[in-house]
Coordinates of C-alpha atoms and ligand atoms in Angstrom, one line a residue:
X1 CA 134.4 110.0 110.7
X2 CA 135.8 106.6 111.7
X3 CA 139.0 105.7 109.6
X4 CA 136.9 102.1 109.3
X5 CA 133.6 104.2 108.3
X6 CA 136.1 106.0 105.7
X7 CA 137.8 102.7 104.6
X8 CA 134.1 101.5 103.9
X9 CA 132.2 104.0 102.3
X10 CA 135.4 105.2 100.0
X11 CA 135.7 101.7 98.9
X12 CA 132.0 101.5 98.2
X13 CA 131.2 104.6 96.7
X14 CA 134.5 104.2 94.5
X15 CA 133.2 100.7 93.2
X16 CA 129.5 102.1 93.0
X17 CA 130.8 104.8 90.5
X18 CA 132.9 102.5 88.7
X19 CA 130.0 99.5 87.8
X20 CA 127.5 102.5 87.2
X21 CA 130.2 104.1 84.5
X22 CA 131.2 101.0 83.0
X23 CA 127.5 100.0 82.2
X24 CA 126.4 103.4 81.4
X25 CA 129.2 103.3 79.0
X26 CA 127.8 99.9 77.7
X27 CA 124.2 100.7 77.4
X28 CA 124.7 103.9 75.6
X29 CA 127.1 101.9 72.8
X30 CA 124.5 99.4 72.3
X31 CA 121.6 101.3 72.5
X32 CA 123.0 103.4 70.0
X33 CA 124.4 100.6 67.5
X34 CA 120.7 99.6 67.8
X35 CA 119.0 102.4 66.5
X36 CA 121.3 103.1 64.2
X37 CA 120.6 99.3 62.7
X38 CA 117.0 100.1 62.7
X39 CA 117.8 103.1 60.6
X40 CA 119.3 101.7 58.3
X41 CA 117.4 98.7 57.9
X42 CA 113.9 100.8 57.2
X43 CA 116.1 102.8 54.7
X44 CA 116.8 99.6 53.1
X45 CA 113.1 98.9 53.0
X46 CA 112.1 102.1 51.9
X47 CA 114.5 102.2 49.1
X48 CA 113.1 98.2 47.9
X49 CA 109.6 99.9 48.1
X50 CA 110.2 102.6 46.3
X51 CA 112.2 100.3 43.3
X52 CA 109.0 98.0 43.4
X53 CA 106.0 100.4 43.5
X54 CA 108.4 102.6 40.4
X55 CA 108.2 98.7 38.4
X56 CA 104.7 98.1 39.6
X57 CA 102.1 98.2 36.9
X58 CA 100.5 101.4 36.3
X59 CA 97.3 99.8 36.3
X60 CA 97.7 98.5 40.3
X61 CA 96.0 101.5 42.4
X62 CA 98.4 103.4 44.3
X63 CA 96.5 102.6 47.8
X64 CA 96.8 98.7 46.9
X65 CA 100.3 99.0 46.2
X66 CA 100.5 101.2 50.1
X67 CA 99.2 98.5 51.8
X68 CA 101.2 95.4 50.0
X69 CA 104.3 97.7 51.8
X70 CA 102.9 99.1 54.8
X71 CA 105.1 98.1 57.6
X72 CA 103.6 96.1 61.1
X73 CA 104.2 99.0 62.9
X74 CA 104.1 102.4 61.1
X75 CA 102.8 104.1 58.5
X76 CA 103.5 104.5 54.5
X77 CA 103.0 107.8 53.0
X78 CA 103.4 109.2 49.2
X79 CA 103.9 113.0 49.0
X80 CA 103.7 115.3 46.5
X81 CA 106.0 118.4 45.6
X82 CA 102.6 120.5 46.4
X83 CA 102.0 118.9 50.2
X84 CA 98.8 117.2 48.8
X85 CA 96.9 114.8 47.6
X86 CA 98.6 112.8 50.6
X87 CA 98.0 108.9 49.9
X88 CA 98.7 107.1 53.2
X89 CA 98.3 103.5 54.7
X90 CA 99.1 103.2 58.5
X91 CA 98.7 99.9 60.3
X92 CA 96.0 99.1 62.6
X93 CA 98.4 99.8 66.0
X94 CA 99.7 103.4 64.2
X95 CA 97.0 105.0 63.4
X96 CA 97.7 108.2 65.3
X97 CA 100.7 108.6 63.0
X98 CA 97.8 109.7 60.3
X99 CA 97.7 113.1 62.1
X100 CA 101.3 113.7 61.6
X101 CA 101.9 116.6 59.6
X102 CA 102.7 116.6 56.1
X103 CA 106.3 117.4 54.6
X104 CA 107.5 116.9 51.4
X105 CA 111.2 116.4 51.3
X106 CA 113.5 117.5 48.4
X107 CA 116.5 114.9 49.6
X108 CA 116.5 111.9 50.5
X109 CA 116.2 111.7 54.1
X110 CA 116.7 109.1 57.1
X111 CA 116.4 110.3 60.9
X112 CA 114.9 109.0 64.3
X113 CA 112.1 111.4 65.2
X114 CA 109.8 112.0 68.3
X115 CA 105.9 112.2 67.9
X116 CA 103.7 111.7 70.5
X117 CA 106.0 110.4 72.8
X118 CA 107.4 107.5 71.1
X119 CA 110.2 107.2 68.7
X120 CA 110.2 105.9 65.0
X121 CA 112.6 106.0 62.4
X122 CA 111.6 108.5 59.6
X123 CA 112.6 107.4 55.7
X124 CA 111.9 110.1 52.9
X125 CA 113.1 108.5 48.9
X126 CA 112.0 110.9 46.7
X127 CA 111.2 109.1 43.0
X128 CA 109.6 109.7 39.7
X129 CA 105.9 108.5 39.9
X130 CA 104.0 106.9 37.2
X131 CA 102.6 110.6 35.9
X132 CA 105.7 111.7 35.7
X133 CA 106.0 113.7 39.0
X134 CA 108.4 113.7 41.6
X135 CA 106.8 112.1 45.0
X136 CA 108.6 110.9 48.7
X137 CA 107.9 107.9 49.5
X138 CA 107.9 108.4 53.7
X139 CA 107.5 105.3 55.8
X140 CA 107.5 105.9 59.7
X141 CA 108.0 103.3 61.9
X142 CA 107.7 102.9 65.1
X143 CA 110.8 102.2 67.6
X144 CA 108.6 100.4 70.4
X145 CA 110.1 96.9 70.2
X146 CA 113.4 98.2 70.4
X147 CA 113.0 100.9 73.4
X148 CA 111.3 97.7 74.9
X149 CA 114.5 95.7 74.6
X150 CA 116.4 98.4 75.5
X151 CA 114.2 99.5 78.4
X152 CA 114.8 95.5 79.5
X153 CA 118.8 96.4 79.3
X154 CA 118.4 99.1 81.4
X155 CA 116.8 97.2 84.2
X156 CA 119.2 94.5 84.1
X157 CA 122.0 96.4 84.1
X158 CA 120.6 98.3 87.4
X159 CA 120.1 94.5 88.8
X160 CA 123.7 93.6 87.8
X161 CA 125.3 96.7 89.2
X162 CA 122.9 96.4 92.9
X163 CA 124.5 92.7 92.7
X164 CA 128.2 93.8 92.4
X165 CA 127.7 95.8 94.9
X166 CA 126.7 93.0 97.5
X167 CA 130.1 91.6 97.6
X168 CA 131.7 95.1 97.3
X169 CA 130.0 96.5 100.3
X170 CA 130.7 93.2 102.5
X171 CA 134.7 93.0 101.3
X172 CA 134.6 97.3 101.7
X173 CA 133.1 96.0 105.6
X174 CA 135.4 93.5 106.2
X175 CA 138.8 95.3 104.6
X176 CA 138.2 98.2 106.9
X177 CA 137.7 95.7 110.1
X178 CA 140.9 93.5 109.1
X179 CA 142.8 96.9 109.1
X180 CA 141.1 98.5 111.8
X181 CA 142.0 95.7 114.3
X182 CA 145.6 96.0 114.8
X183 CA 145.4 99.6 115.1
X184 CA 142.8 99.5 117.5
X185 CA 144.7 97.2 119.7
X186 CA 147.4 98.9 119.4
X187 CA 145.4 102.3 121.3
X188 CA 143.4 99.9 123.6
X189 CA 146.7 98.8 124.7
X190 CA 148.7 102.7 124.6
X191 CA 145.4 103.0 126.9
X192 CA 145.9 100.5 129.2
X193 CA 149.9 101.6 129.4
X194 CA 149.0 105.1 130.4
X195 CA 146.4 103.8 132.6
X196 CA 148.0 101.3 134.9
X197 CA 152.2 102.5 134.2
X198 CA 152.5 99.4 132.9
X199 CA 154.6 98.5 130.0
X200 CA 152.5 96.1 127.7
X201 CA 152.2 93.7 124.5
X202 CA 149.8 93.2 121.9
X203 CA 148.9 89.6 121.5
X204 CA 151.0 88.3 118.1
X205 CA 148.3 87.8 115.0
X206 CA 149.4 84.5 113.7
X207 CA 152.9 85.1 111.7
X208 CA 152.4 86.9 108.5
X209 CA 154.2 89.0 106.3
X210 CA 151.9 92.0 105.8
X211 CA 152.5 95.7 107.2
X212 CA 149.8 95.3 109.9
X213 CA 151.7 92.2 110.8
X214 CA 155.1 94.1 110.9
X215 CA 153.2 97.4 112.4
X216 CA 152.3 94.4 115.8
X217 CA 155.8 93.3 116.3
X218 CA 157.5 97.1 115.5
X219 CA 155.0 98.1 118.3
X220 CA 156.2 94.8 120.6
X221 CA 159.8 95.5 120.1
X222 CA 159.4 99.2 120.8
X223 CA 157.8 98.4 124.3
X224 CA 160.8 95.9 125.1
X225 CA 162.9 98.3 124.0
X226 CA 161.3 101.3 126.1
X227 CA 160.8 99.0 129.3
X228 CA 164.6 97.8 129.1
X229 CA 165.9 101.5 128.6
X230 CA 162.9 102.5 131.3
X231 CA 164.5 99.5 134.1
X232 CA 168.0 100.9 133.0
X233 CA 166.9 104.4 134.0
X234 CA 165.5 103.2 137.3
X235 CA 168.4 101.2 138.1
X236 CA 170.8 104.1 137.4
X237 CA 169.5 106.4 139.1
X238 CA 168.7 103.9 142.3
X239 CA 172.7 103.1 141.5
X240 CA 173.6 106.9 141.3
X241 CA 171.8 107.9 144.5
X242 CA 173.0 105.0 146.3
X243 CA 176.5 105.4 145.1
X244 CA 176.6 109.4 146.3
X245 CA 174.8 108.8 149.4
X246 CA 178.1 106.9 151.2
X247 CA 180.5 110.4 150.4
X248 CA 177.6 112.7 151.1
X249 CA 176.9 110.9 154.2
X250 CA 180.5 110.8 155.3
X251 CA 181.0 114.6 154.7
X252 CA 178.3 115.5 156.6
X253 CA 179.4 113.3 159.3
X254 CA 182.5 114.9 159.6
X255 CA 181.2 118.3 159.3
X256 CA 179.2 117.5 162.2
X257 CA 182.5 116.2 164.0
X258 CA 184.3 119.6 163.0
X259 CA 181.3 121.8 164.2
X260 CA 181.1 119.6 168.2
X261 CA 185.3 119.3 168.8
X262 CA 187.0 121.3 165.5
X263 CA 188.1 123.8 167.9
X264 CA 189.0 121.9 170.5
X265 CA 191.1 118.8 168.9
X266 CA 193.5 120.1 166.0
X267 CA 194.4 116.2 165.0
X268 CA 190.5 116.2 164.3
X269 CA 190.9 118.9 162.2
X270 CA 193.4 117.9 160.1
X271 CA 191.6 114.1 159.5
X272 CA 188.3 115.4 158.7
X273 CA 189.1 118.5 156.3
X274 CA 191.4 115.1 154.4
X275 CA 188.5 112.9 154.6
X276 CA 186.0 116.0 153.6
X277 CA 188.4 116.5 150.7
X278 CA 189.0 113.2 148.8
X279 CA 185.4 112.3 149.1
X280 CA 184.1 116.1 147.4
X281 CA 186.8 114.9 145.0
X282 CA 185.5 111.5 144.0
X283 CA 182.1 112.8 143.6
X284 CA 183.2 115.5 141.6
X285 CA 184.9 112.0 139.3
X286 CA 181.9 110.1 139.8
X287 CA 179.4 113.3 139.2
X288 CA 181.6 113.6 135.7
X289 CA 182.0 110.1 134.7
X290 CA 177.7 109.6 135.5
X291 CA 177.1 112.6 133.2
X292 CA 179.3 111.3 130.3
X293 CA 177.7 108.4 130.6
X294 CA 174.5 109.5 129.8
X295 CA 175.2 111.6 127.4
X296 CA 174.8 110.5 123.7
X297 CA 177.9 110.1 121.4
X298 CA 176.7 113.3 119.4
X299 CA 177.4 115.3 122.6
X300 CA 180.9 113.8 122.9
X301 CA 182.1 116.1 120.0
X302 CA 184.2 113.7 118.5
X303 CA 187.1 115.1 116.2
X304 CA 189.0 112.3 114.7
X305 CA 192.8 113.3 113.5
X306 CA 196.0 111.5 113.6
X307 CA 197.1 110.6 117.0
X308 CA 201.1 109.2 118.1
X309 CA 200.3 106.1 120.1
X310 CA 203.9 106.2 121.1
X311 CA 203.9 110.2 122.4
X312 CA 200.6 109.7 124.0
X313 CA 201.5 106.7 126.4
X314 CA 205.2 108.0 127.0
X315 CA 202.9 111.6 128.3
X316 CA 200.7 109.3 130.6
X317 CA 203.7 107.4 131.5
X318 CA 205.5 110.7 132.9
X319 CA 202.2 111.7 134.5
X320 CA 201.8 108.5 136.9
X321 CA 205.3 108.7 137.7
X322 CA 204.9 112.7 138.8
X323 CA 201.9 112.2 140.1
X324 CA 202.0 108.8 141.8
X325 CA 205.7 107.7 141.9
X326 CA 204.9 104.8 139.6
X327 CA 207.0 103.1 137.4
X328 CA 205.9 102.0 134.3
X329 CA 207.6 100.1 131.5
X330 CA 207.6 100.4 128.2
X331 CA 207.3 97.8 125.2
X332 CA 207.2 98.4 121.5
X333 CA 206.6 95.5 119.1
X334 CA 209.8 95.4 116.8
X335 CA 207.6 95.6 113.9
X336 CA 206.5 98.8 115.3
X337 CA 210.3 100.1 115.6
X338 CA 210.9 99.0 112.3
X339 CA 207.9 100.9 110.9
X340 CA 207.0 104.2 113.4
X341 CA 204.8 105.3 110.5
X342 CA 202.1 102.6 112.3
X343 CA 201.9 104.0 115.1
X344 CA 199.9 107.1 114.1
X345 CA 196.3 106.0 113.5
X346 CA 193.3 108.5 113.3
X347 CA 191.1 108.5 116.3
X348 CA 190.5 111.4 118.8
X349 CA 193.1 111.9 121.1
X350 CA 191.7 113.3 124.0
X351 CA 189.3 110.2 124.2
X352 CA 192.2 107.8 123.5
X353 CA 193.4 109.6 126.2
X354 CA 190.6 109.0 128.5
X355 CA 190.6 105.7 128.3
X356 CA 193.9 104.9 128.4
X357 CA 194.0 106.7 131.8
X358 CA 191.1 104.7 133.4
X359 CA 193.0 101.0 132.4
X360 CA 196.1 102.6 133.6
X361 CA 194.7 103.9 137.0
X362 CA 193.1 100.7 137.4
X363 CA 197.0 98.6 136.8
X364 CA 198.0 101.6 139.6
X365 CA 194.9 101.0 142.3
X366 CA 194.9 97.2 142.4
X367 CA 199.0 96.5 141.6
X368 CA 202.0 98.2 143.7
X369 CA 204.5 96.6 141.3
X370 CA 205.8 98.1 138.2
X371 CA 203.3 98.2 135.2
X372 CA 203.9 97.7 131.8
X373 CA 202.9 99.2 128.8
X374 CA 202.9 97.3 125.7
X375 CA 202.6 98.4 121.3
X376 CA 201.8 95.9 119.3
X377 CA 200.3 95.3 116.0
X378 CA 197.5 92.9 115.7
X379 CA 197.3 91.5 112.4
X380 CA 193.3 90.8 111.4
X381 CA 192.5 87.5 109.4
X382 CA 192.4 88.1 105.7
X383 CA 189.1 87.3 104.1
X384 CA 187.5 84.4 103.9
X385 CA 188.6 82.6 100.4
X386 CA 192.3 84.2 100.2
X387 CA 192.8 81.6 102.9
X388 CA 196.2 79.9 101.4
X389 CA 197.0 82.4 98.8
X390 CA 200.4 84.4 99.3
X391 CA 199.3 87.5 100.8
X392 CA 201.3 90.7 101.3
X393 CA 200.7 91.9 105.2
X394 CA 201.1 95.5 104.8
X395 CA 197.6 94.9 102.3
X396 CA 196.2 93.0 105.6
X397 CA 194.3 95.3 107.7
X398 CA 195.3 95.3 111.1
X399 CA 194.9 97.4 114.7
X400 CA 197.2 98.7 116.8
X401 CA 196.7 97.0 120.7
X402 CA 198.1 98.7 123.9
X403 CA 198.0 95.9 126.4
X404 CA 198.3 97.3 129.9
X405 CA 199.6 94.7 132.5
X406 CA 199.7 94.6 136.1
X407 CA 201.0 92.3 138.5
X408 CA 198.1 93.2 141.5
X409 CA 195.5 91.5 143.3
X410 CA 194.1 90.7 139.7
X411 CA 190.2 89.7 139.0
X412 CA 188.6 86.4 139.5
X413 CA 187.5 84.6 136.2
X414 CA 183.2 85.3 137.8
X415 CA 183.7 88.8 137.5
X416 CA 185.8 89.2 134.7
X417 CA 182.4 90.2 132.7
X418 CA 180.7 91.7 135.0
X419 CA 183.6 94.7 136.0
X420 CA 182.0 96.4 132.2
X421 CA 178.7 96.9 134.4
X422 CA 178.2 100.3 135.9
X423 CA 179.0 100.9 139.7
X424 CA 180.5 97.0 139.9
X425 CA 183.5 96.4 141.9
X426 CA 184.9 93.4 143.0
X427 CA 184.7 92.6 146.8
X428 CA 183.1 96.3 147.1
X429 CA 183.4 96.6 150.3
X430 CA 187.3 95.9 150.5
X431 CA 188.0 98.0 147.3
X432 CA 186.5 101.1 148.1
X433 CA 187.9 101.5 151.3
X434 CA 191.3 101.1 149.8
X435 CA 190.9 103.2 146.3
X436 CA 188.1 104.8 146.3
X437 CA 186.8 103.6 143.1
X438 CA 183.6 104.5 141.6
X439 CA 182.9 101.0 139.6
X440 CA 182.2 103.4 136.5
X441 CA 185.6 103.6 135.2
X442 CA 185.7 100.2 133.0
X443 CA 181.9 101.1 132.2
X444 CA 182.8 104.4 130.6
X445 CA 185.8 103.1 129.0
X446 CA 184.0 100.4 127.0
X447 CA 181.8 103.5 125.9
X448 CA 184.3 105.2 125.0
X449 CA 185.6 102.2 123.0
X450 CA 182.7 101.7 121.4
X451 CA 182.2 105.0 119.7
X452 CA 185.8 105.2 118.6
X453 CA 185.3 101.8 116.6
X454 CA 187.4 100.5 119.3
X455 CA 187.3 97.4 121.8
X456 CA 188.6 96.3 125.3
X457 CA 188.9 93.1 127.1
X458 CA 190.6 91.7 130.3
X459 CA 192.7 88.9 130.8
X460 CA 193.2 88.4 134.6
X461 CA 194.2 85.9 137.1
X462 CA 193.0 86.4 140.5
X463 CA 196.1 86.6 142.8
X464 CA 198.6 87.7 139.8
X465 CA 197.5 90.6 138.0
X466 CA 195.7 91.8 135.1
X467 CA 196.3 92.7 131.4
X468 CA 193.5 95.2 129.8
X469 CA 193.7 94.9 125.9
X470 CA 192.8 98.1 124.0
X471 CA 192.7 97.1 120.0
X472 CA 192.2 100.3 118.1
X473 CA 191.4 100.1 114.4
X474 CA 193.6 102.1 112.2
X475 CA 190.8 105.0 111.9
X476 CA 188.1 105.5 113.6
X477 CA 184.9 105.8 112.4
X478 CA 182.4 106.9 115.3
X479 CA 179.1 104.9 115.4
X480 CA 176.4 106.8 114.4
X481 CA 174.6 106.2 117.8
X482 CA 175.1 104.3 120.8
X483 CA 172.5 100.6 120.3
X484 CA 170.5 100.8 123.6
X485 CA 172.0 98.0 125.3
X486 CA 175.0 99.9 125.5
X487 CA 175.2 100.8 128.9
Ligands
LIG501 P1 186.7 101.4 139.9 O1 186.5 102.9 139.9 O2 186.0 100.7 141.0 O3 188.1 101.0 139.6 P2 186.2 100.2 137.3 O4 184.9 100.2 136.5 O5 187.3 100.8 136.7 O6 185.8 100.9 138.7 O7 186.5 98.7 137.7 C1 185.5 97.9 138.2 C2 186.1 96.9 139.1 O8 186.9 96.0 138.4 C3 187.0 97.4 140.2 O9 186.3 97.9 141.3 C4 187.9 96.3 140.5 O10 187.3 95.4 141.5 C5 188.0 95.5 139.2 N1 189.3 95.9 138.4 C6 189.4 96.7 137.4 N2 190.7 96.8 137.0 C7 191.4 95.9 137.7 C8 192.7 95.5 137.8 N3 193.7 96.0 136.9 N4 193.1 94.7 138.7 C9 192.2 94.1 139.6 N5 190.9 94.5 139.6 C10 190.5 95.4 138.7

């Protein structure tokens, strides 16, 4: 069944049952206050008969005095302990009720009874007669007016609920289309997206603060979202394929150069094996840099404990200068001498690490002067509304910076923003003849950042070098996912 089909009949049936109740409940209170007025109203009028026919004059026959209290609609009956000599007056419409069987009641008595179809009320008094016996004096009568009345209640209510249900049934109707719209749009367009591979939007309902409202632009959002990550995707791997096409390509051609001459030319050798080598090497770099990249930050195993700024840079330091026979210099804020304890912040090392390496690599590849490494402490503005007060700085919360700073071929101000996108290098062509770089270095690193509650930024002047700024909070606490503009 249609959810809209559902919506409707539920919503009908449920107000269907609740009119019908509520005026069954009505009709069976006042139907039964009625008859139990009538009862007690012909008991009344029994009992004043029976005072006035016991005052009566002895003299007045017994069938006048019947008839001076016979009632419009019933009968009035005097019986005796014996069951006879029955004396009874009916009135002209009641006749039948002659027929009725005799009774003679010891105890008073009052009920609603059932004789030939039709209901009366029933009123036995017994009393001492003028001869000294005991008699009942019974009047019957008959119920008609009222079951009329109540017959009239009946039909009205049965009007009024068939009229309730007019508006019921048209809001039940329209409820289910009001909610059944958005949803169905929302399928006609999931349709259309699977149909034609295109992402698509559901036209905006005028603004609104209701769920189905919310449900439109949720469902909006999430296609922007899925079509950005979806272009990313695309462009990645048009980026990725592009980018290991150049190595691949320049392997194979000197494979193909070693397996014509190889044998023949040993300077050929040598140059192609080199060349063969540092390209399977930067694909490896690249290969491992793409794959962290698209990994999430739950796969990145983070394990945050206290790191030695000082021990780790002095390692790195050591390394460039085994490795590359670079010097590099380095600078400690004297607040940091004073106080060593700052220096040891909680963030994981091995992705501290990681970055560091990349800026540093960078200072190497695009500098051949001496780099520098400075410590300092970067003091974070205290909260708004303490501006003025004496403050104690140790209470201020601050980061730690390492500021890396070269004096190479630095980055014009264009591209300063642009060097965080993946695979893009200033002056490509240039640069990765002469380093080999990947353009995903400064990518990952900001990821890397990122998740370590970290951030990094250039300051660069083309022509006189470069300073990247890594401000590291005092502990790191890892986002709990990466947003998905993050790449
Ligand atoms: P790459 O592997 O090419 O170095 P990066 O993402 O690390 O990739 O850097 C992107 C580009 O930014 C580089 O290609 C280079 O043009 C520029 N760049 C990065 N660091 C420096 C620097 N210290 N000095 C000059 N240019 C830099």
């Amino acid at each position: 069944m249609k959810l809209r089909t559902k919506i409707h009949l539920y919503s009908s049936v449920l107000f269907a049952l609740l009119f019908l109740t509520t005026n069954l409940i009505v009709y069976i209170v006042f139907s039964t206050m009625t008859l139990q007025q009538q009862q007690s109203r012909v008991e009344s009028q029994t009992n004043k008969t029976a005072d006035n026919m016991r005052q009566s004059s002895v003299d007045t026959p017994a069938a006048d005095l019947l008839r001076a209290y016979v009632p419009i609609e019933g009968m009035i009956r005097i019986v005796r302990e014996t069951g006879s000599n029955t004396l009874l007056v009916t009135s002209a419409a009641q006749q039948q009720l002659a027929q009725r069987p005799v009774k003679y009641m010891e105890e008073r008595t009052a009920e609603i009874i059932t004789y030939e179809q039709q209901r009366y009320v029933f009123v036995s008094v017994p009393v001492i007669w003028n001869d000294g016996q005991v008699v009942d004096i019974q009047i019957t009568e008959s119920l008609r007016q009222t079951e009329e009345y109540l017959r009239a209640l009946r039909i009205v209510l049965l009007i009024v609920t068939g009229l309730a249900m007019i508006p019921v049934f048209l809001s039940g109707h329209v409820l289910g289309r009001i909610i059944i719209r958005p949803i169905a749009a929302i399928t006609a367009t999931m349709r259309d997206i699977r149909r034609s591979g295109q992402f698509q939007r559901l036209t905006m309902p005028p603004a609104s603060s209701d769920e189905l409202y919310e449900m439109s632009a949720t469902f909006n959002s999430m296609m922007d979202l899925l079509e950005s990550n979806y272009d990313k995707q695309k462009q990645f791997v048009s980026n990725a394929s592009h980018e290991l096409r150049t190595p691949l390509t320049i392997i194979e051609s000197y494979a193909s150069l070693l397996k014509r001459r190889g044998r023949d030319r040993p300077d050929l050798f040598e140059e192609s094996v080199e060349a063969i080598h540092s390209e399977a090497i930067r694909m490896k770099e690249m290969t491992e840099q793409l794959l962290m990249l698209a990994r999430h930050e739950e796969q990145w195993n983070l394990t945050v404990e206290p790191v030695n700024l000082l021990e780790q840079a002095q390692q790195l330091v050591r390394e460039f200068d085994t490795a590359y026979h670079r010097r590099i210099e380095m600078r400690i804020d004297p607040e940091l001498e004073k106080q060593p304890e700052l220096l040891v912040i909680q963030t994981d090392a091995g992705k501290l690490r990681q970055m560091m390496f990349i800026l540093l690599d960078n200072a190497r590849k695009y500098s051949s002067d001496d780099i520098i490494i400075e410590l300092t402490v970067e003091h974070l503005l205290p909260p708004s509304g303490s501006a003025g007060k004496t403050q104690n700085t140790a209470a201020i919360p601050s980061n730690r910076c390492i500021k890396i700073i070269d004096h190479g071929i630095g980055i014009p101000a264009a591209d300063l923003d642009k060097v965080f996108d993946r695979f893009y290098r200033v002056d490509e062509a240039r640069v990765r003849q002469d380093t080999g770089g990947s353009g995903l270095g400064l990518t990952l690193a900001r990821r890397i950042a990122e998740a370590l509650g970290a951030s990094i930024r250039l300051e660069s002047t083309a022509g006189q070098g470069t300073s990247a700024i890594l401000s590291l909070p005092e502990t790191s606490a890892p986002l709990p996912s990466f947003s998905a503009n993050s790449n």
